[in-house]
Tab-separated table of C-alpha atoms in Angstrom:
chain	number	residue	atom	x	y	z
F	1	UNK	CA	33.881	-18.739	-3.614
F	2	UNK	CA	33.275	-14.914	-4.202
F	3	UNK	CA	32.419	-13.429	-7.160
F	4	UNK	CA	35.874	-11.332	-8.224
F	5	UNK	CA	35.398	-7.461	-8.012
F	6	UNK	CA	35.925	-7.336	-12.000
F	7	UNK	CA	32.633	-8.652	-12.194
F	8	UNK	CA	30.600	-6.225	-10.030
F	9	UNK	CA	27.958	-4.692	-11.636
F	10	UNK	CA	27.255	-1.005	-11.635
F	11	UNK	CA	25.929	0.594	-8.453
F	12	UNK	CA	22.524	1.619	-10.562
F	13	UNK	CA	22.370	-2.098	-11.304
F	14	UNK	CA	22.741	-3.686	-7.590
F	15	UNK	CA	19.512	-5.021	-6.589
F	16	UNK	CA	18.426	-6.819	-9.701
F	17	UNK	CA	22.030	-8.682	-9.511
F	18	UNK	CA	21.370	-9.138	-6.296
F	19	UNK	CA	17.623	-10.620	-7.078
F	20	UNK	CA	19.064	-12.760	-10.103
F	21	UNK	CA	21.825	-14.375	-7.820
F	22	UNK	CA	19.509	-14.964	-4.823
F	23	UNK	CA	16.879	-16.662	-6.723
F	24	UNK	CA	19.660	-18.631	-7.989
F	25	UNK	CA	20.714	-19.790	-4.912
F	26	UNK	CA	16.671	-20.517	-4.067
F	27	UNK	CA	16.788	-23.437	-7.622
F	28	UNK	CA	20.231	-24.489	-6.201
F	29	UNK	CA	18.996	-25.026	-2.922
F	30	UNK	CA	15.874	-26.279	-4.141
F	31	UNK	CA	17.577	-28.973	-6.052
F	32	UNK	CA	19.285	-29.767	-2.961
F	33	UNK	CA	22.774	-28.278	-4.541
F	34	UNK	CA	23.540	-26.211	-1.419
F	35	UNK	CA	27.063	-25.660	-1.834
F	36	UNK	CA	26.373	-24.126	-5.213
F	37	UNK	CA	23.633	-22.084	-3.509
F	38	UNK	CA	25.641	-21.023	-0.404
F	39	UNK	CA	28.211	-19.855	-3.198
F	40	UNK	CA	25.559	-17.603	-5.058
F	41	UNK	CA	24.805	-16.142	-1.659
F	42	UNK	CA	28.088	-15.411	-0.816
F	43	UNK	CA	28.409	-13.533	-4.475
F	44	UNK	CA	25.052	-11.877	-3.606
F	45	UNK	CA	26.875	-10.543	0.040
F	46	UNK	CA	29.874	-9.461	-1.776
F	47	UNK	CA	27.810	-7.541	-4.252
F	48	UNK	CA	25.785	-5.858	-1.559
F	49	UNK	CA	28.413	-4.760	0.793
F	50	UNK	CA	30.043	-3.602	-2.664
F	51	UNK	CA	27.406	-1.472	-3.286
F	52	UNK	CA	27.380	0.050	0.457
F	53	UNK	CA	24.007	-1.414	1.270
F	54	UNK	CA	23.687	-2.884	4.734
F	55	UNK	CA	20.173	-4.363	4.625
F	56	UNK	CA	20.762	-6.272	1.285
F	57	UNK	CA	24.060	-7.514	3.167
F	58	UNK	CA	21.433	-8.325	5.996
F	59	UNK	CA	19.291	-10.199	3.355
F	60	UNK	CA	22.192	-12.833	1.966
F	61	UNK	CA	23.117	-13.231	5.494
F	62	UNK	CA	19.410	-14.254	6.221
F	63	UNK	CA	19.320	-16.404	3.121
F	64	UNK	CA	22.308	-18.491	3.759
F	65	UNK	CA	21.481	-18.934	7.337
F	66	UNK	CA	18.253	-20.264	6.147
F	67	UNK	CA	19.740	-22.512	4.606
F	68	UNK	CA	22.242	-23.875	6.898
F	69	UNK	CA	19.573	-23.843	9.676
F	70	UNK	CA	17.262	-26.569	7.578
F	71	UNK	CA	19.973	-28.666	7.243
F	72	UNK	CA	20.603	-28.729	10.569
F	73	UNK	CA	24.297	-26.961	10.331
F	74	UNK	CA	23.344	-23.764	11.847
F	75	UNK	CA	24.017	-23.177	15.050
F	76	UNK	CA	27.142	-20.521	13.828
F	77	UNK	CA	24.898	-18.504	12.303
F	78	UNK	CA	22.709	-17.428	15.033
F	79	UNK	CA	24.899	-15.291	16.816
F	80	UNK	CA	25.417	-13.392	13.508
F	81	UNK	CA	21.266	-13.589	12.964
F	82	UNK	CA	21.240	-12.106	16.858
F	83	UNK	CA	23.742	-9.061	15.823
F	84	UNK	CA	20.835	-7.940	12.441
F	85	UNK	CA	18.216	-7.870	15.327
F	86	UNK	CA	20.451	-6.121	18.072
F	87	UNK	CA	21.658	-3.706	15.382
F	88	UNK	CA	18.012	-2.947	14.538
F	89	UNK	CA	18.579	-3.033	10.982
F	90	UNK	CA	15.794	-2.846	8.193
F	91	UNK	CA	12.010	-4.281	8.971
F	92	UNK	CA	12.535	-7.137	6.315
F	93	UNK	CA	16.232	-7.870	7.133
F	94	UNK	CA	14.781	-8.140	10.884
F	95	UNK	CA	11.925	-10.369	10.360
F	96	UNK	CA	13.879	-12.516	8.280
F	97	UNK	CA	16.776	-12.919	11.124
F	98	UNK	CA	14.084	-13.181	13.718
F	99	UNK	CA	12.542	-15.885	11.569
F	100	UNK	CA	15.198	-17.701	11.310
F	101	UNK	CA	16.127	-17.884	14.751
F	102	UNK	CA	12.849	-19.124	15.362
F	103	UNK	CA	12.945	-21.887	12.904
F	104	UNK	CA	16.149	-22.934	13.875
F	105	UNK	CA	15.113	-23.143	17.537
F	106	UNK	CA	12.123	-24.650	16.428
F	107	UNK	CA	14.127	-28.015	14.396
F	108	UNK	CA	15.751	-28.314	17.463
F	109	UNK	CA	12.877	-27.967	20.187
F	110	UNK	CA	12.957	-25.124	22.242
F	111	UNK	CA	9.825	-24.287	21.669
F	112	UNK	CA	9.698	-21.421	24.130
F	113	UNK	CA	12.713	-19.414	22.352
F	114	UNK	CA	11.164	-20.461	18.847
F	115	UNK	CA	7.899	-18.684	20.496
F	116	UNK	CA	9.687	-15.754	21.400
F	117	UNK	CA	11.478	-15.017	18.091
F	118	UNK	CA	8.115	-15.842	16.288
F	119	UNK	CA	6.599	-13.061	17.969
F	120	UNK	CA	9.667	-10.547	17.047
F	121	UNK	CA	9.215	-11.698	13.588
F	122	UNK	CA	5.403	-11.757	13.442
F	123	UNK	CA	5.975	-8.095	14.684
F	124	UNK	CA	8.334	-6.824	11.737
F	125	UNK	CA	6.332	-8.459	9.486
F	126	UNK	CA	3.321	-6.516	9.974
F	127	UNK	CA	5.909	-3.469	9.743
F	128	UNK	CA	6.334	-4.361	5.897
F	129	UNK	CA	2.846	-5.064	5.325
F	130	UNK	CA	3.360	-8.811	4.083
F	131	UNK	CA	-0.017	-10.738	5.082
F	132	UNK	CA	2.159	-14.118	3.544
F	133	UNK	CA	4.983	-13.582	5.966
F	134	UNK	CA	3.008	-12.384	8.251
F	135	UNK	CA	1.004	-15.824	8.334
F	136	UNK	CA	4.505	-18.062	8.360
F	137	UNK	CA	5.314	-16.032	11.403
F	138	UNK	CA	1.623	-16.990	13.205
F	139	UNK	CA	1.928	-20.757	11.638
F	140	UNK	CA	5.790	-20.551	13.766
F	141	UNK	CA	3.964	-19.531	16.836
F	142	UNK	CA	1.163	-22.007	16.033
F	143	UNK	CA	3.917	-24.638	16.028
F	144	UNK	CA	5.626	-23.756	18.966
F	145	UNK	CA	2.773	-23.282	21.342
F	146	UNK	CA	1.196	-26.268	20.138
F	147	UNK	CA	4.270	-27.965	21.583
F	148	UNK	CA	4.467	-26.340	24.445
F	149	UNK	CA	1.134	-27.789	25.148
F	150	UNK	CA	-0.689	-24.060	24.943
F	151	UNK	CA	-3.189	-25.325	22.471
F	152	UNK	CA	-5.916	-22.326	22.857
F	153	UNK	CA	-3.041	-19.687	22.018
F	154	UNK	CA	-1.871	-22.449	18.880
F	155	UNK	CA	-5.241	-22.576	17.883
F	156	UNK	CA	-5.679	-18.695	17.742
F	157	UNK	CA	-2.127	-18.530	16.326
F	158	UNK	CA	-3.471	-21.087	13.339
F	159	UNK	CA	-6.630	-19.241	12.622
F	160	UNK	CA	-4.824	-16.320	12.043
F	161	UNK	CA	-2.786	-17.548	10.127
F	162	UNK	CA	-4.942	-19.092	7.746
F	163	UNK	CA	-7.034	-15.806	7.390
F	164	UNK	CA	-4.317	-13.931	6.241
F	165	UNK	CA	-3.054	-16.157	3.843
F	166	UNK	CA	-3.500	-15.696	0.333
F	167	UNK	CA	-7.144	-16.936	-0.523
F	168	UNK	CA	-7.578	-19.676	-3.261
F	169	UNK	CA	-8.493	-18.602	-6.500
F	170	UNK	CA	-12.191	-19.952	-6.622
F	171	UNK	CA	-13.034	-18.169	-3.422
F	172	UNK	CA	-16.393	-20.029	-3.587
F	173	UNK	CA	-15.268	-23.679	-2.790
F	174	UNK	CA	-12.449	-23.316	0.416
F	175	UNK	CA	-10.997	-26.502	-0.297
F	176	UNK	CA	-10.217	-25.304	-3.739
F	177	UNK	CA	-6.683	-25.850	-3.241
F	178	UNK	CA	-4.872	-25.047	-6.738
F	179	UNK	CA	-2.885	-21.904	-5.979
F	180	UNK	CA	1.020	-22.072	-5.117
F	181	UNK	CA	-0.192	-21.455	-1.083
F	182	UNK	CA	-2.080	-24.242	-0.970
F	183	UNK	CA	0.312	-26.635	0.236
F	184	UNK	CA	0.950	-24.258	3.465
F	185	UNK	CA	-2.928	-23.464	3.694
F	186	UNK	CA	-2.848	-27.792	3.850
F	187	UNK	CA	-0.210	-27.511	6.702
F	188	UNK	CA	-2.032	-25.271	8.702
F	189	UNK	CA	-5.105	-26.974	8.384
F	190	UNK	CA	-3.578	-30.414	9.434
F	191	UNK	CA	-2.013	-28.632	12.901
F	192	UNK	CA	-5.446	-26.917	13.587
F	193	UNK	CA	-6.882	-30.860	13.256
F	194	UNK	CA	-4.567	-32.422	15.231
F	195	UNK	CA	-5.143	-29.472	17.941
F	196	UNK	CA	-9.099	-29.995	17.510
F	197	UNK	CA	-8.300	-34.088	18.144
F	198	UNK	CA	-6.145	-33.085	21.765
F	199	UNK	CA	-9.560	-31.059	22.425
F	200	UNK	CA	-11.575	-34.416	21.199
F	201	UNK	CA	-13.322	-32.415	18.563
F	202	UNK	CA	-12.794	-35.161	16.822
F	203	UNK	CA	-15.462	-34.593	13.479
F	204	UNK	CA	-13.641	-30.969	13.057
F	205	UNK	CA	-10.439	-32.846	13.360
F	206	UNK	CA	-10.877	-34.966	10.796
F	207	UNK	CA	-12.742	-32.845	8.556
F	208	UNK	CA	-9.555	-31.019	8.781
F	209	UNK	CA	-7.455	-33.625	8.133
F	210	UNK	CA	-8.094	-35.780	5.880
F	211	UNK	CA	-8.723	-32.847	2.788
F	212	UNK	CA	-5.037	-31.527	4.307
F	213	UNK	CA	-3.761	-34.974	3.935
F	214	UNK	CA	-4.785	-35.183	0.233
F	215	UNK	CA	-3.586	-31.716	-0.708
F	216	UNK	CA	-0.021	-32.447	0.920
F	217	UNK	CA	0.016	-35.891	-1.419
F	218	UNK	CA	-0.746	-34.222	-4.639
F	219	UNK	CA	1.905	-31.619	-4.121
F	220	UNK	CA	4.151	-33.769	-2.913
F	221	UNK	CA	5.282	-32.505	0.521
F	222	UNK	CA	6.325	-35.577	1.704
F	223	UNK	CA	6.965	-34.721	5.592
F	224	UNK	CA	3.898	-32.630	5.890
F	225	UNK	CA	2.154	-35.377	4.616
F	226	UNK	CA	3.955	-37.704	6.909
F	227	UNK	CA	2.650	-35.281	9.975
F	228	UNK	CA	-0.535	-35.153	8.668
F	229	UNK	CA	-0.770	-39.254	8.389
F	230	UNK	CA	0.111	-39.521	12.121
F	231	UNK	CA	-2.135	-36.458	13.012
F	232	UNK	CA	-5.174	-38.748	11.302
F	233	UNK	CA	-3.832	-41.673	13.048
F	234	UNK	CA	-3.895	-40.387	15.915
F	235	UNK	CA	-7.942	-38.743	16.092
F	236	UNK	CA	-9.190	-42.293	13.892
F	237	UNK	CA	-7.443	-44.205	17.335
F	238	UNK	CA	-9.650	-41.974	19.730
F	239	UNK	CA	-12.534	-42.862	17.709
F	240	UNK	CA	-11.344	-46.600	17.709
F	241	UNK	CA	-11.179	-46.733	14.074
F	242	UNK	CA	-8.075	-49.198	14.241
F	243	UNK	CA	-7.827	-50.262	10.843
F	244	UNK	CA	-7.833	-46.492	9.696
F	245	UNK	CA	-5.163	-45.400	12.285
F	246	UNK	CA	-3.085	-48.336	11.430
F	247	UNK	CA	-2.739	-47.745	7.580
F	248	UNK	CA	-2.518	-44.277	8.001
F	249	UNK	CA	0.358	-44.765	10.392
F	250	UNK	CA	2.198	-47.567	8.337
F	251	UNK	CA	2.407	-45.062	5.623
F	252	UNK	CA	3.745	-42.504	7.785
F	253	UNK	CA	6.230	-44.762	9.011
F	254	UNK	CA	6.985	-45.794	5.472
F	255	UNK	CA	7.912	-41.990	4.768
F	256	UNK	CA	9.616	-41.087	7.741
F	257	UNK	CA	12.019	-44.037	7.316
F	258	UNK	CA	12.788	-43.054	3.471
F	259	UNK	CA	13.388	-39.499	4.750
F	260	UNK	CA	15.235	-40.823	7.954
F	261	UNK	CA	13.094	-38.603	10.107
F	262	UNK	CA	13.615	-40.104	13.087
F	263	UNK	CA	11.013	-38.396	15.700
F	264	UNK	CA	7.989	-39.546	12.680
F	265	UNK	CA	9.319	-43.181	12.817
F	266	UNK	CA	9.018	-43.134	16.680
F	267	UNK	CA	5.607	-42.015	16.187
F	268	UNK	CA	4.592	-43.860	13.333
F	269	UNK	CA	5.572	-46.842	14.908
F	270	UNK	CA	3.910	-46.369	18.651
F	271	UNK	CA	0.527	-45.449	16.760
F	272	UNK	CA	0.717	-48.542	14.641
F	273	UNK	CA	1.871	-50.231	17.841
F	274	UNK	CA	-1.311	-48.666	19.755
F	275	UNK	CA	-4.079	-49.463	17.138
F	276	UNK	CA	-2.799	-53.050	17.156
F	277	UNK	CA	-3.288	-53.112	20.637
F	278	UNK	CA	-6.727	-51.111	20.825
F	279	UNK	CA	-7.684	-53.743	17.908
F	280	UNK	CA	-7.082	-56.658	20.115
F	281	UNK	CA	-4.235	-57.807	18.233
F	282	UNK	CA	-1.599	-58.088	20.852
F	283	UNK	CA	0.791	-59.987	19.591
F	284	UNK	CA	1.145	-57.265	16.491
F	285	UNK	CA	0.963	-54.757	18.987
F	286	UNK	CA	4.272	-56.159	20.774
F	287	UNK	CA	6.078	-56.506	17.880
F	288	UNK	CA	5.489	-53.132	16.783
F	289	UNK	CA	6.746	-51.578	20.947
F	290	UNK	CA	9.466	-54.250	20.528
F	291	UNK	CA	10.451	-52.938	17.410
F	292	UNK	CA	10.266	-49.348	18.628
F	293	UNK	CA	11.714	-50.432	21.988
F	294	UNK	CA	14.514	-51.600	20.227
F	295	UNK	CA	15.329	-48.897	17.916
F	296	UNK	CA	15.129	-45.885	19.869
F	297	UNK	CA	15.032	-47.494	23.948
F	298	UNK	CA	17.730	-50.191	23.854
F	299	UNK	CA	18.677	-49.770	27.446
F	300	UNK	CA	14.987	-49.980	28.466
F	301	UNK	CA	13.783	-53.897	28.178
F	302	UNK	CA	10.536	-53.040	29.943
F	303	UNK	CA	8.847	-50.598	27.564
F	304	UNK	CA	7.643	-53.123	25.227
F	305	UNK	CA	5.388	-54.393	28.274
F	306	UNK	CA	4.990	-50.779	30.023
F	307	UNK	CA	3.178	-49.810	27.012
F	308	UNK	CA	1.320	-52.895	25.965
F	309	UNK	CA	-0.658	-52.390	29.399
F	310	UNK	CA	-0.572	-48.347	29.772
F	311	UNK	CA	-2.225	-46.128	27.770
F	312	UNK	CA	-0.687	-43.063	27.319
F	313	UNK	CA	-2.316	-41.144	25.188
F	314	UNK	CA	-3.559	-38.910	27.359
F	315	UNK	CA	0.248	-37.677	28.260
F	316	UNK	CA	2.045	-37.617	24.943
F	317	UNK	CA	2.124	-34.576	22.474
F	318	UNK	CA	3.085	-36.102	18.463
F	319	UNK	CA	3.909	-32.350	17.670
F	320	UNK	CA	6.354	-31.834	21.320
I	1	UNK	CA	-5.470	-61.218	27.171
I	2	UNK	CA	-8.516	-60.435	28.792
I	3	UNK	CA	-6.541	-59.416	31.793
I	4	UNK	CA	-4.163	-57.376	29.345
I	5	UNK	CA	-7.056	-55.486	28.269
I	6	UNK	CA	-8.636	-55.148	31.616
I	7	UNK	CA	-5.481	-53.301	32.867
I	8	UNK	CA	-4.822	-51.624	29.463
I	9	UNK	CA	-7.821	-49.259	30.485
I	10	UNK	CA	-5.831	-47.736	32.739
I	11	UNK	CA	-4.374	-44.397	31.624
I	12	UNK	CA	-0.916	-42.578	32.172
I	13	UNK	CA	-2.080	-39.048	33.824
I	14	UNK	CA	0.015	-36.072	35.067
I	15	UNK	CA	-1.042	-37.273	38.831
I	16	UNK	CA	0.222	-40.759	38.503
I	17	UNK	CA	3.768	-38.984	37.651
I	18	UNK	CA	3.554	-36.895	40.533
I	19	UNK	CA	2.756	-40.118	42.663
I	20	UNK	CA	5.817	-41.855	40.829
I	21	UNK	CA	7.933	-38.766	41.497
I	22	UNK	CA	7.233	-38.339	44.932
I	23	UNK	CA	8.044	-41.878	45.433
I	24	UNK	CA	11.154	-41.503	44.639
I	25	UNK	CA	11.500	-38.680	46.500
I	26	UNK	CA	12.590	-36.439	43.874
I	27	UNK	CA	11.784	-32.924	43.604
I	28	UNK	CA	10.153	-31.275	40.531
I	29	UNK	CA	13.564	-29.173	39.911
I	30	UNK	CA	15.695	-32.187	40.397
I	31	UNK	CA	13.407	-34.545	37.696
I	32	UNK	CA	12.544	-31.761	35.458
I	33	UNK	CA	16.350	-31.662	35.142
I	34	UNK	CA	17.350	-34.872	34.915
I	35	UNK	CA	14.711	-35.006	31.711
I	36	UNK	CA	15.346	-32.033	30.225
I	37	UNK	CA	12.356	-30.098	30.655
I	38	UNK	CA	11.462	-26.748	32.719
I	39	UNK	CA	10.431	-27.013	36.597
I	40	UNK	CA	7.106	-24.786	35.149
I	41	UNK	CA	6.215	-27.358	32.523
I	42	UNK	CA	7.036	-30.307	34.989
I	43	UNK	CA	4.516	-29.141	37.496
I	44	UNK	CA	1.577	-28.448	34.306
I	45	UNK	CA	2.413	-31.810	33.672
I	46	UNK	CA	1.446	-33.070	36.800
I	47	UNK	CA	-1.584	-31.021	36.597
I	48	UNK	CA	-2.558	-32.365	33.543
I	49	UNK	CA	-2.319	-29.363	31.660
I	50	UNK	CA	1.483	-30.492	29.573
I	51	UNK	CA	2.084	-33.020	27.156
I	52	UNK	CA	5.495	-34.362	26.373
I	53	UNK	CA	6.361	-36.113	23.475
I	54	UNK	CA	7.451	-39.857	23.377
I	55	UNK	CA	11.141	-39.409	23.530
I	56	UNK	CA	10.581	-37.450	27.351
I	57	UNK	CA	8.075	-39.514	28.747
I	58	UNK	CA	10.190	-42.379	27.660
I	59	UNK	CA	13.054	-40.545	29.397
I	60	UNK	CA	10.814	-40.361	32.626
I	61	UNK	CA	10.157	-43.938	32.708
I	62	UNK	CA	13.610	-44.199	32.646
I	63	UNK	CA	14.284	-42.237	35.389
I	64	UNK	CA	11.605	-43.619	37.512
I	65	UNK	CA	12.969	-46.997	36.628
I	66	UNK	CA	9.198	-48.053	37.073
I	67	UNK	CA	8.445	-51.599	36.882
I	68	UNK	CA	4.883	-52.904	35.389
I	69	UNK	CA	4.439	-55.107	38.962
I	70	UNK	CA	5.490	-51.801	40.782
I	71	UNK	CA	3.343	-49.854	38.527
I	72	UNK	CA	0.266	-52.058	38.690
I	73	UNK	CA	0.714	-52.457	42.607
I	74	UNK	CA	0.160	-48.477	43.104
I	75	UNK	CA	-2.336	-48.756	40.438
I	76	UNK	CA	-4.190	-52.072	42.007
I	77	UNK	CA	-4.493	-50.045	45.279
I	78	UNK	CA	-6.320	-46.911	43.674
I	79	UNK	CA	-8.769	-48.883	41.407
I	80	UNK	CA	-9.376	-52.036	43.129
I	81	UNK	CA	-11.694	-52.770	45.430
I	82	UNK	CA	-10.566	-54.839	48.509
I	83	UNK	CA	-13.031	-57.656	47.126
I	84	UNK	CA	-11.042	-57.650	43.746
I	85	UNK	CA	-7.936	-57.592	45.638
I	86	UNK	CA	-8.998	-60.574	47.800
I	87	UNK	CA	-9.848	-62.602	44.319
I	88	UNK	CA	-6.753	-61.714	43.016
I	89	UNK	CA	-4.778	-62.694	46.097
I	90	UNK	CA	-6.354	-66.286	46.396
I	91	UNK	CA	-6.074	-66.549	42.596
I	92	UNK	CA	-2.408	-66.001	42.395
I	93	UNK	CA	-1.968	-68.304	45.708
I	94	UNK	CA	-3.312	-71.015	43.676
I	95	UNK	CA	-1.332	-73.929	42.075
I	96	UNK	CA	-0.928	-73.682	38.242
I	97	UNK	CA	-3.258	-75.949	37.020
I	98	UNK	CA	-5.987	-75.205	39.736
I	99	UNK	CA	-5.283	-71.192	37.857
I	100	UNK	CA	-5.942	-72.719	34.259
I	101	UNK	CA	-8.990	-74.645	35.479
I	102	UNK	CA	-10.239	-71.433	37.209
I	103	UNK	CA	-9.625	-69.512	33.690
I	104	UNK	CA	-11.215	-72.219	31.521
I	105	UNK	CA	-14.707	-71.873	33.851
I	106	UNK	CA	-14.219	-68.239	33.557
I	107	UNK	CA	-14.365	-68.776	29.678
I	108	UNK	CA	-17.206	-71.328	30.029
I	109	UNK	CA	-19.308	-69.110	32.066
I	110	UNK	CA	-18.261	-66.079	29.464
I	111	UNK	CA	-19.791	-68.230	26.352
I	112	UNK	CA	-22.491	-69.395	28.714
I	113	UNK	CA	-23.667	-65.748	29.771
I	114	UNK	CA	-23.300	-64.559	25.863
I	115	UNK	CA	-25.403	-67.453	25.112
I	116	UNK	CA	-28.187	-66.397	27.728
I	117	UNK	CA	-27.949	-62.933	26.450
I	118	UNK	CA	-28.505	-64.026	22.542
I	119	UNK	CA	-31.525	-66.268	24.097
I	120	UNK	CA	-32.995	-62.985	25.705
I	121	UNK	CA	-33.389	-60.734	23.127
């Protein structure tokens, strides 16, 4: 797995080596190869504790917990994450770990510890000076406040992130969205909409979501675009725009199930289930609570009915 | 389905939980366990002030065990007035068929009042 100690480079020459083998882990990992990227990292670690320098050690420790965390295989690595911040170690190597931690607790939804990491990281990244990180870390706290149902703090959280990202290049139009950020500018925009349909804003909603929607489908950013489907599904519904709601959630649902994201087909499928049922088309509507019944609620027979006659909109969070 | 949608208007709110909750006489410590979810964000719940997502409500219905009837019942009593109760009673005491004749005039007298209404205007 390591890279042999023949093959260290000079001290002088450490942190470009170290650049050129973590941004080839970042195209491995990208291409979905993650052993071959865990193994660049681990030839990026061996190359920094080589050299005697702790917070580049720090930083492929980071990296390949990143990676393990977004596939879901890294709950090891968060004691190790914990030790970078109890150790107090470099600003970056911090808000990285803290990051992390968040993220991780985020995927697996405990939103309150994903809040409170957030705010460690949000804190070391204004240390470095890095408005891009900086914004991540306030989209994070967005996300987890949003779920936590504090949806004045997410909105704040989501405002500031957006004004710190990187601006668009033709400043004059701000839905120019060419520029590499303008997928995450897209994200942000869709979890400010959905937060402006829970307050019933429901014009600013959509004029938030539906441009979001568009610029997640031309880069291709399939499970943002999923969220932002059922995000639009969800305000057009409020507005009893069934037929709207319906395709926008039948494509979510079409994505989610390709990408086996299991929470987005539960969603997917109640909202297609629920404009069905606002539409007056009931027996469309039970198929769809049957269908979801069965899937996900096998050992409850009466949910099919419970929601056919209870609305429950008013109760349920699609970001929670 | 009319009577579908005529009960589909009512809503799922944080009190109704509470009601359901107390019902069962469960605390908020012992249910916010059994779902998963913190005692604090249990009682915002109630309040109205927490949403959950599908997968915990879902796992609060289970808990409850609530039936539509036993829903419906609590539901009845809040919304109804005792004159809709009374119709509903002497409707449900009827025989089948007298029931679908008593629908079918409710359907005339729908088409008949729609009609009056187009004549109107």
């Amino acid at each position: 797995m390591s890279a042999p100690r023949a093959d260290l480079p000079p001290a002088g020459d450490l942190p470009e080596a170290f650049r050129e083998l973590t941004r080839a882990a970042r195209v491995e990992a990208e291409a979905g190869r993650f052993a071959a990227a865990l193994e660049r990292l681990a030839q990026a670690r061996e190359l920094a504790a080589a050299g005697g320098d702790q917070d580049l050690v720090d930083l492929a420790s980071t990296y390949r917990a990143a990676i393990l965390i977004e596939r879901r295989e890294g709950e090891a690595e968060i004691p190790r994450l914990r030790a970078i911040l109890v150790r107090n170690a470099g600003p970056r190597g911090c808000q990285f770990a803290a990051y992390n931690i968040a993220r991780h607790y985020e995927l697996t939804k405990n939103f309150k510890k994903a809040v409170f990491y957030a705010r460690i990281a949000l804190e070391r990244s204004l240390q470095v000076g890095d408005p891009a990180w900086s914004a991540k870390c306030h989209t994070m706290l967005g996300n987890g406040l949003l779920a936590d149902s504090h949806l004045e703090a997410a909105i704040g959280e989501y405002e500031a992130a957006l004004r710190l990202m990187p601006a668009p290049t033709a400043v004059s139009d701000p839905n120019d969205d060419s520029d590499e950020h303008a997928a995450a500018r897209a994200t942000i925009r869709a979890n400010l909409g959905y937060c402006r349909a829970l307050q019933g804003r429901l014009a600013e909603s959509l004029a938030l979501l539906y441009p979001a929607a568009r610029v997640l489908r031309r880069f291709g950013v399939e499970l943002h675009e999923m969220s932002a489907r059922l995000d639009l599904s969800f305000a057009l519904l409020q507005l009893e725009r069934c037929r709207e709601a319906a395709r926008h959630a039948r494509r979510a649902l079409a994505m989610a199930e390709s990408a086996d994201d299991r929470d987005g087909a539960r969603n997917a499928l109640y909202l297609l289930a629920e404009a069905a049922n606002l539409a007056g088309d009931l027996a469309e509507a039970r198929r769809c609570f049957a269908r979801l019944q069965q899937i996900f609620y096998p050992q409850q027979p009466h949910l099919a009915d419970f929601l056919l006659a209870v609305d429950v909109r008013k109760i349920i969070n699609l970001h929670a | 389905m009319s009577t579908v949608q005529k009960i589909r208007q009512v809503q799922l709110v944080g009190r109704k939980i509470r009601q359901l909750r107390k019902a069962r006489n469960l605390t908020q410590t012992e249910l916010s366990a059994r779902i998963g979810i913190q005692q604090s964000d249990l009682s915002r719940m109630e309040k109205g002030e927490y949403r959950v997502s599908l997968d915990t409500l879902f796992r609060i219905l289970a808990t409850f065990e609530v039936s539509i009837g036993e829903f419906f019942d609590s539901v009845a009593r809040e919304s109804l007035t005792p004159h809709d109760i009374a119709l509903i009673h002497n409707f449900n005491n009827l025989p089948h068929e007298a029931q679908r004749e008593v629908e079918d005039f409710i359907a005339f007298k729908k088409i008949q009042t729609g009609e009056d209404e187009r004549s109107a205007s």
